[in-house]
Short mmCIF file of C-alpha atoms in Angstrom, two decimals:
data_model
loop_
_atom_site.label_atom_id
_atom_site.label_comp_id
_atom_site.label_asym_id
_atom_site.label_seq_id
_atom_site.Cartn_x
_atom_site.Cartn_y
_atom_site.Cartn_z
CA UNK A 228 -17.46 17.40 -14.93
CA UNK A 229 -21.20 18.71 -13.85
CA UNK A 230 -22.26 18.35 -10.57
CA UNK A 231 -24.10 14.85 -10.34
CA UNK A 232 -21.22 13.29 -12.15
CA UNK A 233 -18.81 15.13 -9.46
CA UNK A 234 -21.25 14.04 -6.75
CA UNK A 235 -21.33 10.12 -7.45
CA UNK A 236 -17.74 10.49 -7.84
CA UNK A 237 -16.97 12.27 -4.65
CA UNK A 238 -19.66 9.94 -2.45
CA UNK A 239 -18.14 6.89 -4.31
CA UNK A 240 -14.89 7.03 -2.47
CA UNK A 241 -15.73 7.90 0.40
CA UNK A 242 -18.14 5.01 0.29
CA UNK A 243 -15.88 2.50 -1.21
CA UNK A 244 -13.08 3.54 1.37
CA UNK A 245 -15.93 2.90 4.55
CA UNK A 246 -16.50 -0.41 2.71
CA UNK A 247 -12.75 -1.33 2.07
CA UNK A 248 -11.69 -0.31 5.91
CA UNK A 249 -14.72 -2.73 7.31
CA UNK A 250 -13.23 -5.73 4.78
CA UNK A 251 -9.83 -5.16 5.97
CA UNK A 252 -11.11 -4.93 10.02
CA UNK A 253 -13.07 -8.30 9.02
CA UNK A 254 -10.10 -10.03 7.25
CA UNK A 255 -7.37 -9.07 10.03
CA UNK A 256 -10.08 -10.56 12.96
CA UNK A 257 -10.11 -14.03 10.60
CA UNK A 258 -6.16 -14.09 10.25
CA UNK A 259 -6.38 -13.35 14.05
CA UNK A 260 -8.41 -16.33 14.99
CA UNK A 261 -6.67 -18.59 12.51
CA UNK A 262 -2.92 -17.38 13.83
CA UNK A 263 -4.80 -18.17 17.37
CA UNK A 264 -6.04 -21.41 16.58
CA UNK A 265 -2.46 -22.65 14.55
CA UNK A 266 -0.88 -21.14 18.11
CA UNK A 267 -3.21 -23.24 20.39
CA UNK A 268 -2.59 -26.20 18.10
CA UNK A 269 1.24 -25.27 18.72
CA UNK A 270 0.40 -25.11 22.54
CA UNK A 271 -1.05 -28.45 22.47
CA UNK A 272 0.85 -30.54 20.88
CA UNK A 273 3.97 -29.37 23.11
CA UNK A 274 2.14 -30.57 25.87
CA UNK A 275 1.16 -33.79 24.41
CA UNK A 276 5.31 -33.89 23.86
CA UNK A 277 5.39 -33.70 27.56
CA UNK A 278 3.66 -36.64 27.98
CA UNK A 279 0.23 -34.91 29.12
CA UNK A 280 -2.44 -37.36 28.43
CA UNK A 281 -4.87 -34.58 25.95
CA UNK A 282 -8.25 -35.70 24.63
CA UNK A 283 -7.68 -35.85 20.14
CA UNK A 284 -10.84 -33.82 19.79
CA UNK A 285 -9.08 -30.85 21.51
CA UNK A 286 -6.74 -31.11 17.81
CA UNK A 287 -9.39 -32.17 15.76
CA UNK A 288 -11.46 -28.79 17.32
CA UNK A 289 -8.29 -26.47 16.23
CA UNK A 290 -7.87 -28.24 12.88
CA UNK A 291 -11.69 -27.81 12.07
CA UNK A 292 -11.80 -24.18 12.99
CA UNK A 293 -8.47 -23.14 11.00
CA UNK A 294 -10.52 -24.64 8.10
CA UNK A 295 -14.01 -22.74 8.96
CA UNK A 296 -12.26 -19.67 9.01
CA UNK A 297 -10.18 -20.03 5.87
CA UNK A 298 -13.30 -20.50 4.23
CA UNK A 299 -14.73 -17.19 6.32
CA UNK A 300 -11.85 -15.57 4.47
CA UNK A 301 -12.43 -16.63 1.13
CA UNK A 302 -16.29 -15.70 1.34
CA UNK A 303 -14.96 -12.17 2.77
CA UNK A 304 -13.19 -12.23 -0.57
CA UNK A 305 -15.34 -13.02 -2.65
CA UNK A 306 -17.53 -10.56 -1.89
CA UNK A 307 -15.12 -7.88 -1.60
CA UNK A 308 -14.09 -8.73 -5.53
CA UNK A 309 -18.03 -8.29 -6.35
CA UNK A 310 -18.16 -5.36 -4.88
CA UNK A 311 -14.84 -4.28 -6.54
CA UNK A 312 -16.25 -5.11 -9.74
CA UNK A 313 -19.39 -2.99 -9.24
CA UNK A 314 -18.06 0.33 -10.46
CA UNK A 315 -16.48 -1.78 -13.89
CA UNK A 316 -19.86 -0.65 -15.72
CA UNK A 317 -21.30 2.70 -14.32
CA UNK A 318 -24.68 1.74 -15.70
CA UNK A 319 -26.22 -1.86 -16.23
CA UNK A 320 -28.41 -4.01 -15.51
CA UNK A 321 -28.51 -5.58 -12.30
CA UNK A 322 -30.37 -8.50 -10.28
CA UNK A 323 -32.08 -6.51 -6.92
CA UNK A 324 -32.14 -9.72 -4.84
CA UNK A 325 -28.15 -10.29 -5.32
CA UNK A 326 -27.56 -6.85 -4.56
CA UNK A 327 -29.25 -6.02 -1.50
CA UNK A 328 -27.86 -9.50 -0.17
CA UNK A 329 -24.15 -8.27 -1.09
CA UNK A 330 -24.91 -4.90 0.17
CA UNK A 331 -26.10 -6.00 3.55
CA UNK A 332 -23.16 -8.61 3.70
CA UNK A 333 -20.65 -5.95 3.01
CA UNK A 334 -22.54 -3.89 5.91
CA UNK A 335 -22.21 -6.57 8.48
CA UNK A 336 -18.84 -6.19 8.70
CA UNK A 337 -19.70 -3.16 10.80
CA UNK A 338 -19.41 -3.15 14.35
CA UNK A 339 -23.05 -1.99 15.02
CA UNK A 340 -24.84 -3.51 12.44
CA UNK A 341 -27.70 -5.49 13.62
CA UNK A 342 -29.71 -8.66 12.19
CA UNK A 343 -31.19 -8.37 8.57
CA UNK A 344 -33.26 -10.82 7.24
CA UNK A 345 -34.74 -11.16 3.75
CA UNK A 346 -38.18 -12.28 4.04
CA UNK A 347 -40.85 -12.95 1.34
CA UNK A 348 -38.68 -11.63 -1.49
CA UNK A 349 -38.69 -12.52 -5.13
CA UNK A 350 -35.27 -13.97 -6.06
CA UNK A 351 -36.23 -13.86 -9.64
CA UNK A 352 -36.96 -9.76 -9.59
CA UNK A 353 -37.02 -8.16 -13.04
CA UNK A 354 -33.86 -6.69 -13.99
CA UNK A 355 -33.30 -2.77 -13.15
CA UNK A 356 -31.13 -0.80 -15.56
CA UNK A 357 -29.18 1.30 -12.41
CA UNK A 358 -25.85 2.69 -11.16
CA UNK A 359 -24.72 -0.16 -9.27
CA UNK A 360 -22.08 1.22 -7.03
CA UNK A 361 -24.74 4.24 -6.23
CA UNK A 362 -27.45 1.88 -5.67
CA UNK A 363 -25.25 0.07 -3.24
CA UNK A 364 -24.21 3.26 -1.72
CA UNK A 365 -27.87 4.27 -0.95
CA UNK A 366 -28.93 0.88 0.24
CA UNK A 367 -25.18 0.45 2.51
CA UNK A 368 -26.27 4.29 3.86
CA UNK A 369 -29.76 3.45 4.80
CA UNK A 370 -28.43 -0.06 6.52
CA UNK A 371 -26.29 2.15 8.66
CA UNK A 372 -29.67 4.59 9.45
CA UNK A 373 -31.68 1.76 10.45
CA UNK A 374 -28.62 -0.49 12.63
CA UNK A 375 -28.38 3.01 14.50
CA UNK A 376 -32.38 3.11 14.90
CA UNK A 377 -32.62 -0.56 16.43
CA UNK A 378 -29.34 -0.84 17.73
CA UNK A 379 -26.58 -3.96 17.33
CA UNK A 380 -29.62 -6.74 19.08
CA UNK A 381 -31.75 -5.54 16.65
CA UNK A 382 -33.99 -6.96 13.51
CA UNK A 383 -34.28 -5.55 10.48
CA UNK A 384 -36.54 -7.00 7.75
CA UNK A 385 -36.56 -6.37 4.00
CA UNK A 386 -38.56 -7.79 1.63
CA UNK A 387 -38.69 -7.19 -1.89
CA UNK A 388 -42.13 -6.50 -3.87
CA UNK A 389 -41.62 -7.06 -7.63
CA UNK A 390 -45.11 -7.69 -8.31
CA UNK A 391 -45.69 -4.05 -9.88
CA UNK A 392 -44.78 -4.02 -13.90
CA UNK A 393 -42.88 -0.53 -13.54
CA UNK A 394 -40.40 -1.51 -10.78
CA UNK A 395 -39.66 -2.99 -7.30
CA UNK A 396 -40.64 -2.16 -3.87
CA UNK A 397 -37.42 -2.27 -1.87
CA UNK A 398 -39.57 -2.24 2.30
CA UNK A 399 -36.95 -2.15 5.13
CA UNK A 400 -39.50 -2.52 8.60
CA UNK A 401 -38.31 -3.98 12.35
CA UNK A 402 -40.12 -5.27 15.18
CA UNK A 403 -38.57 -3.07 17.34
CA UNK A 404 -40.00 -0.05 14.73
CA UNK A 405 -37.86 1.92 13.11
CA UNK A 406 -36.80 5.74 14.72
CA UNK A 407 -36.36 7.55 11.34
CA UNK A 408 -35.76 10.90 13.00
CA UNK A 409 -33.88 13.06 10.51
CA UNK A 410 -33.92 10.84 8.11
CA UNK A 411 -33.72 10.92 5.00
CA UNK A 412 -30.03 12.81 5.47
CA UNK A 413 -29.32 15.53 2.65
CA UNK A 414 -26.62 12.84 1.36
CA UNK A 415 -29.55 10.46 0.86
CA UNK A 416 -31.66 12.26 -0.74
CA UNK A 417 -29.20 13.56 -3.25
CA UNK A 418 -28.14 10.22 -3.96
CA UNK A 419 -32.04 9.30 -4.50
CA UNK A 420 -32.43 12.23 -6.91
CA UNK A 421 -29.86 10.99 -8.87
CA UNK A 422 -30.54 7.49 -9.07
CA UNK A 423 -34.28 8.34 -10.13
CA UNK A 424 -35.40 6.05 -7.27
CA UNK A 425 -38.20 7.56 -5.01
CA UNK A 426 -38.58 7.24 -0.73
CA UNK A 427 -41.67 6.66 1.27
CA UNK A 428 -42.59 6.13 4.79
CA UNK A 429 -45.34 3.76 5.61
CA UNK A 430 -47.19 4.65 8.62
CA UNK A 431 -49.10 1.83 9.06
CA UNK A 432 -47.01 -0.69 9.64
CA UNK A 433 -44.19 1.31 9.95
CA UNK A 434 -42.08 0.54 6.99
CA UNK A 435 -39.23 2.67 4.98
CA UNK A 436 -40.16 2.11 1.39
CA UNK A 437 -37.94 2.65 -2.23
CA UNK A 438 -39.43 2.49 -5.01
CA UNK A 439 -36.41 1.52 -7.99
CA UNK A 440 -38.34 1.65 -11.30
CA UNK A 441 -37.13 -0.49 -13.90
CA UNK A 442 -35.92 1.76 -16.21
CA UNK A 443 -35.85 5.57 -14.72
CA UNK A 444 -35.99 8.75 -17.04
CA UNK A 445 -33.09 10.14 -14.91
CA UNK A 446 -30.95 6.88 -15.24
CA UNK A 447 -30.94 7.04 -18.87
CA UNK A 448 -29.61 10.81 -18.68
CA UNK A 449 -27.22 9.87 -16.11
CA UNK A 450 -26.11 6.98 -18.45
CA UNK A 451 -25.42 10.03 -20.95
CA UNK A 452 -23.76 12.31 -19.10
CA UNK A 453 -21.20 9.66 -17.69
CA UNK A 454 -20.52 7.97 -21.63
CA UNK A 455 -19.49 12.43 -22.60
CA UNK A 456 -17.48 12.34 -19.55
CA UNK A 457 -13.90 11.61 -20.13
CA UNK A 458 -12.83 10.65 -16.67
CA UNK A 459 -15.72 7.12 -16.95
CA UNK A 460 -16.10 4.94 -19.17
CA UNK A 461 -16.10 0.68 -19.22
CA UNK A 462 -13.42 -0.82 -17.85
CA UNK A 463 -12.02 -4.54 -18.59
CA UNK A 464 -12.67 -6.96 -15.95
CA UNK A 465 -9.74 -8.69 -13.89
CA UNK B 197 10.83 -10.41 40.27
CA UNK B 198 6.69 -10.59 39.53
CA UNK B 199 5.22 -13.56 39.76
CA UNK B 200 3.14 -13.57 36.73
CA UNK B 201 1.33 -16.90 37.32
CA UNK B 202 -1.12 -14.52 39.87
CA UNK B 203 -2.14 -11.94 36.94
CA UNK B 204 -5.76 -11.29 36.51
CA UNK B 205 -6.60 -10.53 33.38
CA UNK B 206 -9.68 -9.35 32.04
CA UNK B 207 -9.86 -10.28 28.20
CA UNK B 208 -12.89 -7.61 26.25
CA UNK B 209 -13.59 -8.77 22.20
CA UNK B 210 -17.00 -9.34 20.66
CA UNK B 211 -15.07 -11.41 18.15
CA UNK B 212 -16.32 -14.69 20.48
CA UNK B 213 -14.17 -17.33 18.21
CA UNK B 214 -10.86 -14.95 19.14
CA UNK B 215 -11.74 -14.39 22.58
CA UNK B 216 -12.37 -17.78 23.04
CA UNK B 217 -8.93 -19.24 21.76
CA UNK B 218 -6.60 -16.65 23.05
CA UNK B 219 -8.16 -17.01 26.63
CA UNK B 220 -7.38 -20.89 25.63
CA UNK B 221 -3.82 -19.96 25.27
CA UNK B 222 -3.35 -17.34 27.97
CA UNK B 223 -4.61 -19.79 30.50
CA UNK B 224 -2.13 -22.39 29.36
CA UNK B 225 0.25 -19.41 30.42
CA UNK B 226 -1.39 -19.93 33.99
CA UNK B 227 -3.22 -16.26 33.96
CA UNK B 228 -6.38 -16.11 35.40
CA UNK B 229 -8.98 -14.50 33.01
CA UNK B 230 -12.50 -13.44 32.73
CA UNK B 231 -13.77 -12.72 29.51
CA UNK B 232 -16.29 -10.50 28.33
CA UNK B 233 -17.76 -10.03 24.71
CA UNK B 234 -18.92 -6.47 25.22
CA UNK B 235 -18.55 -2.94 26.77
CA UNK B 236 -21.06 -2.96 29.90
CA UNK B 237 -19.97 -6.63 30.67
CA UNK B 238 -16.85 -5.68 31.15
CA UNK B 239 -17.08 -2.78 33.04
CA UNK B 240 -19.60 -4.81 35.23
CA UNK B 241 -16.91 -7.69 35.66
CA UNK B 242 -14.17 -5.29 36.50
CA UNK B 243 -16.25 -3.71 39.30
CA UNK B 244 -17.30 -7.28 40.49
CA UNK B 245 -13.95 -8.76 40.16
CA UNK B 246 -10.05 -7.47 41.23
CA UNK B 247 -8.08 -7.26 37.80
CA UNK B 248 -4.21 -6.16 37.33
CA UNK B 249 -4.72 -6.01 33.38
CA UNK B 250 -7.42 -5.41 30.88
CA UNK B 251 -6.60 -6.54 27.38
CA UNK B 252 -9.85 -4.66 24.96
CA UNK B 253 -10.79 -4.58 21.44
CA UNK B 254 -11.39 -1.11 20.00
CA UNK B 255 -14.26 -1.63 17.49
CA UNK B 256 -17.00 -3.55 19.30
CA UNK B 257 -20.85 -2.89 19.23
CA UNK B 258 -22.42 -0.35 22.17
CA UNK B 259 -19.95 0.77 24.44
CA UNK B 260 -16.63 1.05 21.98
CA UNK B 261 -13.49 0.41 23.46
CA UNK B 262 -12.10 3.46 23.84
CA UNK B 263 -15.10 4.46 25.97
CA UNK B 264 -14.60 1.02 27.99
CA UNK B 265 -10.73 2.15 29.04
CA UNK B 266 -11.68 5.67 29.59
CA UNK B 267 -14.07 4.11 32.39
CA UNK B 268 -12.14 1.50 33.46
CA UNK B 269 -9.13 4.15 34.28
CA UNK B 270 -11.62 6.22 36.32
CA UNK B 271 -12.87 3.45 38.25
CA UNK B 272 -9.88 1.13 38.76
CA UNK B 273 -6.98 3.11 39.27
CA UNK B 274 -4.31 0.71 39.49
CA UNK B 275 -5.82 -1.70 36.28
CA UNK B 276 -3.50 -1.24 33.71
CA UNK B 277 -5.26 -1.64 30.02
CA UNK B 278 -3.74 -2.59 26.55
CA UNK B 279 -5.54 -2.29 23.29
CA UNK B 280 -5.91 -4.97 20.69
CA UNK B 281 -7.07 -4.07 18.03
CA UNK B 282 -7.30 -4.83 14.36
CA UNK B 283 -8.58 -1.42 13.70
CA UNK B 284 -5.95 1.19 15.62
CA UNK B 285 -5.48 4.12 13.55
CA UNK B 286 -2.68 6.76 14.92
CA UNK B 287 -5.54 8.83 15.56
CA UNK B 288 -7.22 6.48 17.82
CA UNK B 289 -3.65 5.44 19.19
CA UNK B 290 -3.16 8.95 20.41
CA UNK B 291 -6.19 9.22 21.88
CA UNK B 292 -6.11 5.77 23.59
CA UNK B 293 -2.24 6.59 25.27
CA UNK B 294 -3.84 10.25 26.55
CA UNK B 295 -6.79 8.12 28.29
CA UNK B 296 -4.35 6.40 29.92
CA UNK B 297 -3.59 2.71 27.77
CA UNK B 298 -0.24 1.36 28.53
CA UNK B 299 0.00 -0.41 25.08
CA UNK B 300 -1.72 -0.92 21.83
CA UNK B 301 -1.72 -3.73 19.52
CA UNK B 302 -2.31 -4.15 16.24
CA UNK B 303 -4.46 -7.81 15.42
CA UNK B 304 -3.18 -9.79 14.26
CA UNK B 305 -0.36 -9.69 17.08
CA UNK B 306 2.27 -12.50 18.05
CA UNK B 307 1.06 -14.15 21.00
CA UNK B 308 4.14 -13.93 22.25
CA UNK B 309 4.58 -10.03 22.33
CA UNK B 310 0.84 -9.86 23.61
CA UNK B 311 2.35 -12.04 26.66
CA UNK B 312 5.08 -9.77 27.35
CA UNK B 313 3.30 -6.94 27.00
CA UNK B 314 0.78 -8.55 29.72
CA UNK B 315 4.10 -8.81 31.91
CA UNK B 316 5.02 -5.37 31.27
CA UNK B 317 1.89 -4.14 32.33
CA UNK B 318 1.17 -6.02 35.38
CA UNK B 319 4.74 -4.97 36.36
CA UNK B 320 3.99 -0.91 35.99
CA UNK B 321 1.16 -1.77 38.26
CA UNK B 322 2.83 -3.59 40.83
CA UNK B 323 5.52 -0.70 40.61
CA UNK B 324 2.32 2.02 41.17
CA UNK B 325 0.62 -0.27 43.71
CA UNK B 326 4.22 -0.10 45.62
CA UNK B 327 5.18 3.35 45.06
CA UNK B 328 1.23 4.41 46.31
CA UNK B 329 1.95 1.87 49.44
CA UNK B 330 5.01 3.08 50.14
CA UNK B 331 3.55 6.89 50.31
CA UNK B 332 0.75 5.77 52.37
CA UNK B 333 3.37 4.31 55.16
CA UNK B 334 5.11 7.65 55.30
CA UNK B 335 1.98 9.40 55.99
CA UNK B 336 0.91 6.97 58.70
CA UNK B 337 4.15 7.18 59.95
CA UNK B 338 3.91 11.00 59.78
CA UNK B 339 0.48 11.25 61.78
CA UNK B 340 1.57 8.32 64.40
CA UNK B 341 4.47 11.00 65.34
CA UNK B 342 1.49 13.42 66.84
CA UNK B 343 -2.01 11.68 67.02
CA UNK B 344 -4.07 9.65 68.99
CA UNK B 345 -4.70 5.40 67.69
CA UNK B 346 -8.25 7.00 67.15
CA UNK B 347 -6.91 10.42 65.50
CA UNK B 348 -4.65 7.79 63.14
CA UNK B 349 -8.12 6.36 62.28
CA UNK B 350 -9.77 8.87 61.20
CA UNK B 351 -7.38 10.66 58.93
CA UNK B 352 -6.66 6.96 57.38
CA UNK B 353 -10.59 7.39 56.69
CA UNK B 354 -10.08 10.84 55.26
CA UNK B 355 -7.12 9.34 53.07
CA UNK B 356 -9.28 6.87 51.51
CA UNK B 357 -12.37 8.95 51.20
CA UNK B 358 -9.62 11.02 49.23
CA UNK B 359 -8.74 8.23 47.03
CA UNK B 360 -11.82 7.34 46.11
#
């Protein structure tokens, strides 16, 4: 196993462990609120036994929010089974738009994270022959540098800028402008070296910029060195 | 026995929906709660307000909550301070019980056991409330045997200076 292959491998754990612990925090605060709520409801209607005279929307309130949250749960799901399913296919290609909105989803569920909003971005971006899990990984990593730059009442905006024929512009900026002291870290750099994928700061305005080329020289060598590995390889989907 | 209808309880989650329905809940129990969805409003309620219990969430943006009951237990020395969280590791178990948390709680946890352990709490502070009182009477007593009314005042001065 060389040392890139060893290095996505090692990262990719770690990373999918972070991402599993924050789904698991989120999933045990839903079946919190719901066991809550079904324990209010409880409350309630003992007291309405009792004869005290309660208003129906105080039940209607509990019944409605059981339901919100159930669905809560099944979106947490959902995108914890995407996720999952990202490291079925080491290389492919993949939709930028869907997964910088699944990456900063699966981010949220951090305690710190702050606001993102997509703004301006091409939904319909070219396709981009990656790693998906790594490109998560480096856009999850640089989430967590910029939440810790603006802090949890923070805003971070990303657009995307497809308009280039060779790749995508992937521009994370805030109002609040972004501290990027020490960054990039040496983990995100190696993880940029490998992916082919190149980092900028703008200084005026004061943006982080990737650059994710279509197609990357280093992608298609990476793509060969993981098919003579005999530890990956394509896995069947559940 | 306690009565537990007079517990103050300050409630600490930034999950709002949760905080919201178990203070719902609690005060059907008749305890009287302030809630606060973050670190530095809690620490500013507890120094506003008089609280026997502090139920906080670990994980929670800013101020986490092991840095919220490490204050707290400086500040407020009788407040007694469970954890409930849906993110306790031993680790951060171990390290919660040396800064001084009488319980933690794993979410999601039966109200019903978060209750008691409310009662539990508020009873080991009513037991250290007493046990401080009843040390405080024997040194009054003690000076009163050899000091002036005005002498008695000043060293119950010193005492609380002491405290503090």
């Amino acid at each position: 196993m060389n040392d890139t292959i060893n290095f996505i491998n090692i990262e990719g754990l770690k990373f999918f462990g972070k991402v599993n612990a924050s789904i698991s925090h989120e999933l045990k605060n839903i079946l919190a609120i719901i066991s809550e709520t079904s324990g209010l409801l409880n409350d309630l209607t003992d007291l309405a036994k009792q004869g005290k005279d309660l208003k129906l929307s105080m039940f209607e309130n509990c019944s409605a929010s059981i339901a919100e949250d159930i669905q809560r749960g099944f979106t947490t799901i959902k995108q914890m089974n995407r996720f999952a399913h990202s490291v079925d296919i080491p290389i492919k290609e993949i939709n930028l738009f869907e997964t910088l909105e699944l990456t900063i989803n699966l981010s949220g569920f951090l305690s710190f994270a702050s606001k993102v909003q997509i703004n301006n971005s091409d939904q319909e971006t070219k396709s981009i022959l990656t790693c998906p899990f790594l490109l998560q990984n480096l856009i999850y990593q640089i989430l967590i540098f910029t939440y810790e730059s603006v802090g949890p009442d923070g805003d971070i905006h990303i657009r995307i800028d497809s308009k280039n024929n060779d790749g995508a512009h992937l521009i994370f900026s805030s109002p609040a402008q972004l501290t990027l002291k020490g960054f990039p870290t040496q983990k995100i750099q190696k993880t940029v070296d490998v992916l082919g994928v190149e980092l900028n700061i703008n200084e005026s305005p004061h943006e982080l910029d990737i650059w994710i080329p279509y197609v990357s020289n280093k992608i298609i060598v990476l793509a060969k060195e993981l098919q003579n590995d005999s530890y990956t390889g394509n896995d069947k989907q559940d | 026995m306690a009565n537990y209808n007079k517990i103050h309880l300050l409630m600490v989650d930034d999950e709002v929906k949760f905080l919201e329905t178990i203070t719902k809940r609690l005060k059907l129990k008749f305890f009287e709660i302030t809630s606060a969805t973050n670190g530095v409003d809690a620490i500013e309620a507890a120094r506003k307000g008089r609280f026997d219990v502090a139920v906080i969430d670990l994980q929670m943006p800013g101020i986490d909550g092991a840095q919220v009951l490490e204050i707290l237990k400086k500040n407020h020395k009788y407040l007694e301070v469970l954890i409930l969280s849906g993110h306790a590791t031993v680790e951060s178990a171990v390290d919660c019980t040396k800064l001084g948390a009488f319980k933690i709680l794993e979410k999601p946890c039966k109200f019903d056991k978060l209750v008691d352990a409310i009662k539990e709490a508020y009873e080991r502070r009513l037991k250290k409330k007493f046990e401080h009182d009843q040390l405080r009477i024997k040194k009054i007593e003690a000076l009163a045997l050899g000091q002036s009314p005005l002498g008695i005042l000043k060293e119950l001065a010193q005492m609380d200076e002491a405290e503090k």
